[in-house]
Coordinates of C-alpha atoms in Angstrom, one line a residue:
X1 CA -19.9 1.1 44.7
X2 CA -16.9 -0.8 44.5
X3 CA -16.5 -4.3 46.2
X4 CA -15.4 -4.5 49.7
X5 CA -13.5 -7.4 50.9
X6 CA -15.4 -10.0 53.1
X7 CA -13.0 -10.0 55.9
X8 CA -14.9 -12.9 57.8
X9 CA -15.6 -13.6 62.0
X10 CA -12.2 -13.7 62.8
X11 CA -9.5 -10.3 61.2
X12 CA -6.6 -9.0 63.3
X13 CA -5.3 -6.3 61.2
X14 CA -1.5 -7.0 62.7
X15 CA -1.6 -10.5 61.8
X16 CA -3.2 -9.2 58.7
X17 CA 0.3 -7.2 57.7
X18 CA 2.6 -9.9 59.3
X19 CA 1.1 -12.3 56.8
X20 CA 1.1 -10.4 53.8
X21 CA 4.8 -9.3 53.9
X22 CA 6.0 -13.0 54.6
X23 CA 7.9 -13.3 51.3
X24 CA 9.7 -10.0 52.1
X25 CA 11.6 -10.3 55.4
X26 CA 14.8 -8.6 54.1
X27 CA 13.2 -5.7 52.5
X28 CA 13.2 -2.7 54.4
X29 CA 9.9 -1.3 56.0
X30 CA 10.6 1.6 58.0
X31 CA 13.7 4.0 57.9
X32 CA 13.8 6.6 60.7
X33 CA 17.3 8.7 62.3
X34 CA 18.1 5.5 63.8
X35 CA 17.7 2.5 62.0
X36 CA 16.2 0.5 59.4
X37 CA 13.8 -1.7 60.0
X38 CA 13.3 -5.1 57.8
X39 CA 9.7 -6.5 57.3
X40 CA 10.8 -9.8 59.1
X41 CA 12.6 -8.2 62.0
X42 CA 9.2 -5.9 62.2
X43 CA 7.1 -9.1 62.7
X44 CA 9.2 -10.4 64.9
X45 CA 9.2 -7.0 67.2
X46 CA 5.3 -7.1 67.3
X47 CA 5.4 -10.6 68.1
X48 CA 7.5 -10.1 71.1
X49 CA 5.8 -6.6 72.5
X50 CA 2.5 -8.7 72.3
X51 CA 4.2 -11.3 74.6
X52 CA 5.5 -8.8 76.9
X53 CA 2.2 -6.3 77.1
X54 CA 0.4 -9.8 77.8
X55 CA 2.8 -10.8 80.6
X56 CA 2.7 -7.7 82.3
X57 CA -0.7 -8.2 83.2
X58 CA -3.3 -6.2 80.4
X59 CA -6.1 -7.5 79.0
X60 CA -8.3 -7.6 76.6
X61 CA -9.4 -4.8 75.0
X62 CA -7.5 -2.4 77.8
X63 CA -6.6 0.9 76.8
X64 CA -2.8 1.6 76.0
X65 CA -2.2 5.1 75.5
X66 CA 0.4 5.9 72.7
X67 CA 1.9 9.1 73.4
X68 CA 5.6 8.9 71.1
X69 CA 7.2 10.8 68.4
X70 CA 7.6 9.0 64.8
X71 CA 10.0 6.4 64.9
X72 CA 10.3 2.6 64.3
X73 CA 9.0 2.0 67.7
X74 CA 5.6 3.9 66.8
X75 CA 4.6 1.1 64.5
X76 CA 5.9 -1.4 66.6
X77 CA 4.2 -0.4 69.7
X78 CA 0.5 0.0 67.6
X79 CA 0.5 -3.0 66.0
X80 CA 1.9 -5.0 69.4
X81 CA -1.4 -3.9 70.4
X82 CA -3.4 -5.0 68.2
X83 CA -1.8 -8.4 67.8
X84 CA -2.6 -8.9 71.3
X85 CA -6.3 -8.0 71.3
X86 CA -5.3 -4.2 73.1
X87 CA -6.2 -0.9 72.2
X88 CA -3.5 1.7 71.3
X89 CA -4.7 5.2 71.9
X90 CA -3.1 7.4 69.8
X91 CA -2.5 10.8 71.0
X92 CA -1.2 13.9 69.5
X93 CA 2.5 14.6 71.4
X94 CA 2.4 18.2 70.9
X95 CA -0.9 18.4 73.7
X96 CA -0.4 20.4 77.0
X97 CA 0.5 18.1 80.1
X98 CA -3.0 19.3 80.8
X99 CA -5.0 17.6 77.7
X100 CA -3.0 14.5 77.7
X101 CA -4.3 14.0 81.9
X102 CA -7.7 14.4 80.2
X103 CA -7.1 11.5 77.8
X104 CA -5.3 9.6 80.6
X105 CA -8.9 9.4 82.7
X106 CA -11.1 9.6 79.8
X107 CA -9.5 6.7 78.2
X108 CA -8.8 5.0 81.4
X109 CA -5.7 3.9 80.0
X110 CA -4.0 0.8 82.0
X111 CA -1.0 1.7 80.5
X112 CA 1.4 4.5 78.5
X113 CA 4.1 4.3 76.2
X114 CA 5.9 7.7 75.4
X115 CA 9.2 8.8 74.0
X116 CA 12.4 9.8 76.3
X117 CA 11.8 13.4 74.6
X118 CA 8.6 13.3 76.0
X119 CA 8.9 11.9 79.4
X120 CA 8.4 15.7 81.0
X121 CA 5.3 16.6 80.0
X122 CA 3.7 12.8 80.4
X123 CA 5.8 13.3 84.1
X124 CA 3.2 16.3 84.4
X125 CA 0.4 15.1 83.0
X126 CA 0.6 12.0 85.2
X127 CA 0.2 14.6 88.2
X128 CA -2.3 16.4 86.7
X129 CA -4.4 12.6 86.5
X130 CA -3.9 11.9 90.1
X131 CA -7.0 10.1 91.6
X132 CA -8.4 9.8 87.9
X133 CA -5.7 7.2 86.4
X134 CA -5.7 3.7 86.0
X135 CA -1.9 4.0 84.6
X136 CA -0.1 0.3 85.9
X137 CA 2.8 1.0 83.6
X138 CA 4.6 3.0 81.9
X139 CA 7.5 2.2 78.6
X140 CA 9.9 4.3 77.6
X141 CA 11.1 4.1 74.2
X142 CA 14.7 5.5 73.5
X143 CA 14.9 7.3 76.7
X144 CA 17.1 10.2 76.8
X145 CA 18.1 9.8 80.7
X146 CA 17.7 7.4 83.8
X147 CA 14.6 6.2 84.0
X148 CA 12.5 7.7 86.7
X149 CA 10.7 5.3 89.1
X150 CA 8.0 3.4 88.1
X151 CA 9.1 3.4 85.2
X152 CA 10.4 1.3 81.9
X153 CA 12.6 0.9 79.0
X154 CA 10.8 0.3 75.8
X155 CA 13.6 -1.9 74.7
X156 CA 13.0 -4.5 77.6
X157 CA 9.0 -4.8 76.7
X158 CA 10.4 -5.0 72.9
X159 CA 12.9 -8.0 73.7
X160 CA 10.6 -10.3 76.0
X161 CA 11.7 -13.9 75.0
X162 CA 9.2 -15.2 74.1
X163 CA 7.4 -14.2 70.6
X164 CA 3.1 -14.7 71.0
X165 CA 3.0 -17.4 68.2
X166 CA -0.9 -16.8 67.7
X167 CA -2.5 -13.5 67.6
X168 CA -5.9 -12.5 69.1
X169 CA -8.9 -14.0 67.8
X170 CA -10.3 -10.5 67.1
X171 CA -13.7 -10.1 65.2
X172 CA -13.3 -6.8 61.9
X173 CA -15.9 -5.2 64.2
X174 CA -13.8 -5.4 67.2
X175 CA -12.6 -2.3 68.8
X176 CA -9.1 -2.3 67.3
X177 CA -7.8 1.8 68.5
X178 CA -8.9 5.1 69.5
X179 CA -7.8 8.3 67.8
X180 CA -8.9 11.6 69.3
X181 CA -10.3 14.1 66.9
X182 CA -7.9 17.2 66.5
X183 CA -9.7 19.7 67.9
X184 CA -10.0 22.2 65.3
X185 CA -13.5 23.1 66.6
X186 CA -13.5 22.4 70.1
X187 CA -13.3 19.6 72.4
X188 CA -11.3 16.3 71.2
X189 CA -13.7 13.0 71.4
X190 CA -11.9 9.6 71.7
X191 CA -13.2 8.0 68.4
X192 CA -13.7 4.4 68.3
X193 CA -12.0 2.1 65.1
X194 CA -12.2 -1.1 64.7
X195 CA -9.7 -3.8 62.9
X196 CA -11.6 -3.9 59.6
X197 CA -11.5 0.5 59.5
X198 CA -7.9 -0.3 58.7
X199 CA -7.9 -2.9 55.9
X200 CA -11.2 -0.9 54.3
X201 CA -9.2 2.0 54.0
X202 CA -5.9 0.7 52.9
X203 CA -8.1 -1.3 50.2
X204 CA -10.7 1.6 49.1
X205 CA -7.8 4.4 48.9
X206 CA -4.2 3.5 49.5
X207 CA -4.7 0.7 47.0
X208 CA -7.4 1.6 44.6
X209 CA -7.1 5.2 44.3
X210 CA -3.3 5.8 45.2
X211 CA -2.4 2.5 43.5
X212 CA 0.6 2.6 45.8
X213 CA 2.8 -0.9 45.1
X214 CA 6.0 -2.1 47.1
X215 CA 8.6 -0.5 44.7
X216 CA 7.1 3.3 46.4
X217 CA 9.2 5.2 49.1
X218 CA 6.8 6.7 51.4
X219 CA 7.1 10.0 53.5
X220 CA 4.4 11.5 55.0
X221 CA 4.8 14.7 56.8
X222 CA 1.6 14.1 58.9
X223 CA 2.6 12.4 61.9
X224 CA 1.2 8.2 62.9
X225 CA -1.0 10.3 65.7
X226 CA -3.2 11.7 63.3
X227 CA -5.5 9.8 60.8
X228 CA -4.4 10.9 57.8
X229 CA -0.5 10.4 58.6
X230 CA -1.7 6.6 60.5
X231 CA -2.9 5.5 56.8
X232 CA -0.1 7.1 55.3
X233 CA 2.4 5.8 57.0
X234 CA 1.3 2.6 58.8
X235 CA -2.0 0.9 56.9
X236 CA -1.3 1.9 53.4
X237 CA 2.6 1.1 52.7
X238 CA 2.5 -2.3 54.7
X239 CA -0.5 -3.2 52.8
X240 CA 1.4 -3.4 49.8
X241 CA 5.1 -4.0 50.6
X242 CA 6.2 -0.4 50.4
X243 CA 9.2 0.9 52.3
X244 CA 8.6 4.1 55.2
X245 CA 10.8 7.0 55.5
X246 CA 10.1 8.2 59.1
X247 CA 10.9 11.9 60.7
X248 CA 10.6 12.1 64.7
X249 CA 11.3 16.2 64.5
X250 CA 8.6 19.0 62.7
X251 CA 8.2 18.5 59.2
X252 CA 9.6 21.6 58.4
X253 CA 10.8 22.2 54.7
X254 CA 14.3 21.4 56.0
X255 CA 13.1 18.3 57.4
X256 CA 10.9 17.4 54.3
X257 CA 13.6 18.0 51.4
X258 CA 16.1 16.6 53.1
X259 CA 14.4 13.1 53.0
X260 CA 12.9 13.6 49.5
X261 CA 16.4 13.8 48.3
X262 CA 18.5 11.3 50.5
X263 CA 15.8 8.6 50.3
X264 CA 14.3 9.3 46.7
X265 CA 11.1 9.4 48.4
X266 CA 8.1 9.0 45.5
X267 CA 5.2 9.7 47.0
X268 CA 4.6 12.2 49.7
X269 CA 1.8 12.4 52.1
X270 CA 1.2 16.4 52.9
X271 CA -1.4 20.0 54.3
X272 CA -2.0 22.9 52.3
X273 CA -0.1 24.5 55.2
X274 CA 3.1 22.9 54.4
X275 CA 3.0 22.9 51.0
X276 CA 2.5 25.9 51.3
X277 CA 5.6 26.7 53.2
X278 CA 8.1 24.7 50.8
X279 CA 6.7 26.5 47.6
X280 CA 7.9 29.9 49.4
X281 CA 11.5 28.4 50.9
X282 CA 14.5 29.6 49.3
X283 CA 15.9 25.6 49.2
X284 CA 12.7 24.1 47.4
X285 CA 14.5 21.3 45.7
X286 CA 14.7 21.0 41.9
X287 CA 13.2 18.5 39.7
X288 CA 15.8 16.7 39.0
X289 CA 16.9 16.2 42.8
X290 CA 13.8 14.3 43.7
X291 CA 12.1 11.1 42.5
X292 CA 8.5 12.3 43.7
X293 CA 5.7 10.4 41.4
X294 CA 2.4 11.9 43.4
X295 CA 2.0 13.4 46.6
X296 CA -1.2 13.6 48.8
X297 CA -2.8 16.4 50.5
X298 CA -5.5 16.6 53.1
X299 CA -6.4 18.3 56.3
X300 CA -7.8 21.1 54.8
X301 CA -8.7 21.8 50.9
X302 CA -5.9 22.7 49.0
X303 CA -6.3 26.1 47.0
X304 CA -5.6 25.8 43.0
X305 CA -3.3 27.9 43.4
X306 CA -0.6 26.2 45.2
X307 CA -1.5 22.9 43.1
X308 CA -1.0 24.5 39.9
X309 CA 2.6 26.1 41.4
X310 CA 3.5 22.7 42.9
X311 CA 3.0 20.9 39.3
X312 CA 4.5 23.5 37.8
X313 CA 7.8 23.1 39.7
X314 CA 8.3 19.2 39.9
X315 CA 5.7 18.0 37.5
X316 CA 4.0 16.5 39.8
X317 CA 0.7 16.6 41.4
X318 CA -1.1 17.2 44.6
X319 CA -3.7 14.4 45.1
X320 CA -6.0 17.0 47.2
X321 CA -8.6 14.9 49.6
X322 CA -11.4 15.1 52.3
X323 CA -11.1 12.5 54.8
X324 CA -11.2 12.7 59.0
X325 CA -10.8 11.0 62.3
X326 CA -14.6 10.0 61.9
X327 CA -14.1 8.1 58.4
X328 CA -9.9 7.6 59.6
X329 CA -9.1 8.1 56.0
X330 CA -9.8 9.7 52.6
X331 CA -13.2 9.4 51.1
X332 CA -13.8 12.3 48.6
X333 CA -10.6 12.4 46.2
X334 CA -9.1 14.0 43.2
X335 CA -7.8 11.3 41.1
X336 CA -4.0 10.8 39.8
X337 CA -4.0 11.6 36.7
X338 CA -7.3 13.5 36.4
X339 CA -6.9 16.2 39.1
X340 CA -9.3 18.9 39.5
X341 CA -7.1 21.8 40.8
X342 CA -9.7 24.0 43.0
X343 CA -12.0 21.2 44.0
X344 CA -11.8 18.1 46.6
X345 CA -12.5 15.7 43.4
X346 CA -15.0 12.2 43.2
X347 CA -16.2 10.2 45.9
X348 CA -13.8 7.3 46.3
X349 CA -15.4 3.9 45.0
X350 CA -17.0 1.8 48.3
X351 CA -18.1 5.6 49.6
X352 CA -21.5 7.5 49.1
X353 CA -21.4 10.9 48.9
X354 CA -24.9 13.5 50.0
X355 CA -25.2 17.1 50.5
X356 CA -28.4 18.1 52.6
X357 CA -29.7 21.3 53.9
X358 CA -30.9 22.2 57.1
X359 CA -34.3 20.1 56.9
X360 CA -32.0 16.4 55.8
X361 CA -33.3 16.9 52.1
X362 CA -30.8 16.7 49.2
X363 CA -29.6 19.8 47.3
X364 CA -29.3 20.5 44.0
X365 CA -26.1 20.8 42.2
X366 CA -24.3 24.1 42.5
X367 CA -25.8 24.9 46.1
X368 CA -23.9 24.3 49.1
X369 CA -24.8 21.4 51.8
X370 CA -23.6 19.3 54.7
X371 CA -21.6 16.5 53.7
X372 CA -22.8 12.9 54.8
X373 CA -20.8 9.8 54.2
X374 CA -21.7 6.6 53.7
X375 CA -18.8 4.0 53.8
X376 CA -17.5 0.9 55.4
X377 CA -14.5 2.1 57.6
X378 CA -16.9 5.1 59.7
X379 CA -15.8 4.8 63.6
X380 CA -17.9 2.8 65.8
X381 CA -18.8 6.0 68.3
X382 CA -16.9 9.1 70.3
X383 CA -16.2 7.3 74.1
X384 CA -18.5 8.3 76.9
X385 CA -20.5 10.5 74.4
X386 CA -23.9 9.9 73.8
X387 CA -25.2 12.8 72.2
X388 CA -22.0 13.5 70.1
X389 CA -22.1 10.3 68.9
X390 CA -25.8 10.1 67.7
X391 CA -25.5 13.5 66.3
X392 CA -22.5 12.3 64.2
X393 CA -23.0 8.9 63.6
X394 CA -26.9 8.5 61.8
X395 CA -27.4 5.3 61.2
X396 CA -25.6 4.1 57.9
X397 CA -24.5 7.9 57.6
X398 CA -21.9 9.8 59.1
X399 CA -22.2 14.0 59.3
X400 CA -18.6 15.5 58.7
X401 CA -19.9 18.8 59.9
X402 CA -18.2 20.2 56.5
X403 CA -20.1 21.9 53.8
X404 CA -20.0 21.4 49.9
X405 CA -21.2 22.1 46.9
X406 CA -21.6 19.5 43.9
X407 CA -20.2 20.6 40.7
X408 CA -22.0 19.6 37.0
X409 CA -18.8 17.4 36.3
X410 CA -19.7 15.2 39.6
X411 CA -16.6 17.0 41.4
X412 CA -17.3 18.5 44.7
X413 CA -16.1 22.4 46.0
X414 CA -15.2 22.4 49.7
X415 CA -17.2 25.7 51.0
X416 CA -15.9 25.5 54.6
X417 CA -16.7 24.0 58.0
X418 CA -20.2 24.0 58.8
X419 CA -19.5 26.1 62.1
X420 CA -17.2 28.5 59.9
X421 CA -19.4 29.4 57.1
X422 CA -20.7 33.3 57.2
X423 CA -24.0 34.7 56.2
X424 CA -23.1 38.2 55.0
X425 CA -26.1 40.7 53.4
X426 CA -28.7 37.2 53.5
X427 CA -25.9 35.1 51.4
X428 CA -23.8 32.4 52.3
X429 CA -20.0 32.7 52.3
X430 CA -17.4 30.2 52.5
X431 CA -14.6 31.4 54.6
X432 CA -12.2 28.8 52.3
X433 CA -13.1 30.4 49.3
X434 CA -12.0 34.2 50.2
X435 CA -8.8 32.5 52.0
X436 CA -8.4 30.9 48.8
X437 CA -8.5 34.0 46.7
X438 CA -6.4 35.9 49.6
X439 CA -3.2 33.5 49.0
X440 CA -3.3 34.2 45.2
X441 CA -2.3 37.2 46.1
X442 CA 1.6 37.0 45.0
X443 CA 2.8 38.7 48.6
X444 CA 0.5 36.4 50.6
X445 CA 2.0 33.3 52.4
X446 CA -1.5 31.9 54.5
X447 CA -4.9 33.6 55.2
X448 CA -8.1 33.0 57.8
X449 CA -11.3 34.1 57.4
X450 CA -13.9 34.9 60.2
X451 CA -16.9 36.5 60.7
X452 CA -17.1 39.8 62.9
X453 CA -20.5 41.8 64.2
X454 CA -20.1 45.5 62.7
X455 CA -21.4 48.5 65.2
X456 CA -25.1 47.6 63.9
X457 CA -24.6 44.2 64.5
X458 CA -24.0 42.8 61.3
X459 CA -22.2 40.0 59.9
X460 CA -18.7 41.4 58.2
X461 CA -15.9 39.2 56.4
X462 CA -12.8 39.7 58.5
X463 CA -9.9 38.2 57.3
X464 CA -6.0 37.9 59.0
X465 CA -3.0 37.3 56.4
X466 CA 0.7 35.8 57.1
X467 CA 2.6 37.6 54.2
X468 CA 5.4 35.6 52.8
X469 CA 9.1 36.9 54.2
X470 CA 10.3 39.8 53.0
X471 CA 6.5 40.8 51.3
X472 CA 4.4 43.2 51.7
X473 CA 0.6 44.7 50.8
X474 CA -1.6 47.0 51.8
X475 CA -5.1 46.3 52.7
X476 CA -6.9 48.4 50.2
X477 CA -4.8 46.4 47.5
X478 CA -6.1 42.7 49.2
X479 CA -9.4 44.2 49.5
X480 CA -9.6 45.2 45.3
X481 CA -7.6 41.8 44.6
X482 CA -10.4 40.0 46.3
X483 CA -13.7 42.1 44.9
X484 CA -11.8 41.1 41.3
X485 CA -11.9 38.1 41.6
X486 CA -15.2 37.1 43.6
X487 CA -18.7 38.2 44.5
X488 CA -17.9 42.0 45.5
X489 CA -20.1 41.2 49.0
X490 CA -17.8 38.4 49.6
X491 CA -14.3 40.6 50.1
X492 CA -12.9 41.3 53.8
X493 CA -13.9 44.9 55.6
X494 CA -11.2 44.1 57.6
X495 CA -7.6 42.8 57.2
X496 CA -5.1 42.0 60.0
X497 CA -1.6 41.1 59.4
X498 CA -0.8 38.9 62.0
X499 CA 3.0 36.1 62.0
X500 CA 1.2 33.3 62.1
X501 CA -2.3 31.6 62.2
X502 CA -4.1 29.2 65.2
X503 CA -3.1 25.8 64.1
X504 CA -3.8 22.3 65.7
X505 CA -0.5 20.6 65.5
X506 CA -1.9 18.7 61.8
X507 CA -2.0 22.3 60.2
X508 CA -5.8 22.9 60.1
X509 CA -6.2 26.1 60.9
X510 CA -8.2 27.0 64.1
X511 CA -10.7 29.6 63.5
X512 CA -12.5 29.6 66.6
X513 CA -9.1 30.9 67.8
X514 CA -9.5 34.0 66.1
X515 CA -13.3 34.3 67.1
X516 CA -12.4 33.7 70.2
X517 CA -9.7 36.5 70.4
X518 CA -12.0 38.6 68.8
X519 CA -14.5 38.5 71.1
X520 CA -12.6 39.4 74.1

């Protein structure tokens, strides 16, 4: 296990970043439609929104619910936050008016910051929280028209006079932000991080693994609400001097190529999902357009197949990863430079990696287990949730509720989420591994697997297929692609051609949609 940095009684991971990009106040730090923001005039705005959050009345450790499309605000607003001892609750800003009410009173957030684009829906959800929210105020960044009563610019909070010289005396244990998980199985749970989870994992994986360094342009297609895309764009680049290429719209492969080439982005932080979707667009850049050194993938495992296509085009490869909102980064990683196409790679160094069966005993190599993890940057709990939490959180360990097999080479072979995997004629099957097979299929864009109760109530593979534009197949040709290539009890009885899959808005794919559907 590598060493982990001793971050003493007193860490505040704003003041952290402020001091370690001292010597580069002119160099630019975050580029979004708007503007470009300099590492000294970035200080300086957290400096100031700390002032202004302080004078409006929050305190300590109050909730502060962050609810704002990607721009330089985003960073701004988080680390305000933290400088001043608050706790930014990031939430996704694709939700329903409906689930963002639910975070409002389950966070019992004393105050809101949202983007003018999104001032509707938090209007709505704000009705919907009636007689459950503590809401006192409410900032608007870059509001798109008059601001509605009770209300307030973003801009004002951002310019208060006077700059808060000295940060909170915050403790790396500290609560430091919430993250709700991304419901791709159910329910989202306010997770718990503290200060320290963001230095760990900027030092353990941005850092060791990544070895990202202040010359890199960084793009990451998954947004600051979601763990992945908050290391990617936030903890990891500022750790290290790098410069931030920000997109508030979908990272569609419009969106994506267009910053790869006008920014010389070189590395980029991506799903399966998405890569997915540039490999099969018409305007897939050419080599010699980009400057891409490495790019990153999580969310979901990444197939071999659209690995090996990706290195094939730019000569480049797809880090693939395991991380989650638990852990709030990677901590089971290919490495770059010795990727394993097909498998999730290595633990990362400062992680410990075990695969146990039902009974908590360790498996052998080659059989399939639920993952625990071991590492220094695991949340602190899930808010208001007992049982959730104990049944996650195990002491030193944390469950991922994903399972995996251990390969002879010390790799490791995603075989699905625990709640996904399929027991078909007494065997195990892992949904991931017939969707992986599926999309190697040359007219096959994306694929889910399920599980579906014949008429004698047996277990059947079912699976549902996005072809790519302008393709087509037949089932019985899918169904003899797949018995080639795997188990033959493994292939799907049934095929559905469907336009798209259930997706949370990170691009994991949302099979208890389709169950769900199914069942009805």
């Amino acid at each position: 296990m590598s060493s982990i940095q001793d971050l003493g009684e007193q860490f505040n991971f704003a003041q952290h970043l402020i001091d370690a990009n001292r010597e580069r106040g002119d160099k630019a730090a975050y580029i979004d439609e708007v503007e470009t923001l300099c590492y000294g005039e970035l200080s300086q705005r957290i400096q100031r929104t700390a002032a202004g959050l302080l004078a409006a009345g929050l305190r300590r450790e109050e909730r502060v619910l962050l609810c704002m499309n990607d721009s330089t605000d985003w960073p701004v607003a988080f680390l305000g936050c933290l400088y001043a001892g608050l706790v930014p609750v990031a939430i996704n800003t694709l939700l329903p008016a409906a689930d963002i009410a639910y975070m409002i009173s389950n966070s019992r957030a004393q105050a809101v910051m949202t983007s003018g684009g999104l001032a509707g829906v938090l209007h709505d959800a704000m009705q919907l929280a009636q007689g459950h929210s503590e809401v006192r105020h409410t900032w608007i960044s870059r509001p798109e028209a008059d601001l509605a009563p009770g209300t307030s610019d973003f801009a004002a909070l951002l310019n208060h006079t006077e700059a808060l010289a000295t940060c909170a005396d915050t403790h790396p244990d500290a609560p430091g932000f919430w993250l709700y998980s991304s419901g791709s199985t159910g329910k989202p749970k306010g997770t718990v991080h503290s200060h320290g989870n963001l230095m760990h994992t900027a030092e353990l994986y941005g850092q060791n693994i990544l070895k990202l360094h202040e010359s890199d342009v960084c793009f990451s297609a998954a947004k600051f609400f979601f763990a992945y895309g908050l290391g990617n764009s936030l903890s990891f680049p500022l750790s290290v001097g790098a410069t931030v290429v920000l997109n508030g719209g979908r990272p569609t492969p419009e969106a994506v190529f267009k910053r790869w080439v006008e920014h010389q982005v070189t590395v980029f932080f991506g799903a399966p999902t998405g890569y997915a979707g540039m490999l099969a667009d018409p305007k897939l850049p050419a080599k010699t357009d980009v400057a891409l050194r490495m790019c990153s993938s999580a969310g979901e495992a990444l197939p071999r197949e659209l690995g090996e296509r990706f290195k094939a085009h730019f000569g480049c490869d797809i880090v693939d990863g395991i991380g989650s909102t638990e852990m709030l980064h990677i901590f089971l990683s290919n490495l770059p430079g010795d990727v394993r196409y097909g498998t999730t790679g290595f633990p990362v160094p400062g992680y410990e990696i075990e695969l146990r069966d039902d009974q908590g005993q360790a498996v052998a190599d080659g059989e399939i287990g639920d993952l625990y993890i071991q590492g220094p940057s695991s949340a602190l709990m899930y808010w208001n949730n007992r049982a959730k939490s104990r049944d996650t959180f195990r002491g030193a360990w944390t469950k991922s509720g994903d399972k995996y097999q251990r390969n002879a080479d010390g790799t490791y072979t995603y075989a699905g989420r625990s709640d996904d995997m399929l027991k078909v004629s007494g065997q195990y099957v892992s949904p991931f591994e017939v969707e992986a097979t599926l999309i190697e299929h040359a007219s096959v864009l994306e694929a889910a697997v399920i599980g579906v109760n014949d008429e004698q109530g047996l277990t059947r593979v079912k699976a549902f297929v996005v072809c790519k534009d302008g393709q087509t197949v037949s089932v019985e040709e899918l169904q003899a692609f797949v018995k080639s290539r795997l188990t033959p009890f493994k292939y799907p009885r049934a095929i559905e051609f469907v336009a798209e899959l259930p997706k949370t808005a990170t691009g994991k794919i949302q099979r208890f949609r389709l169950r769900e559907a199914e069942n009805k």
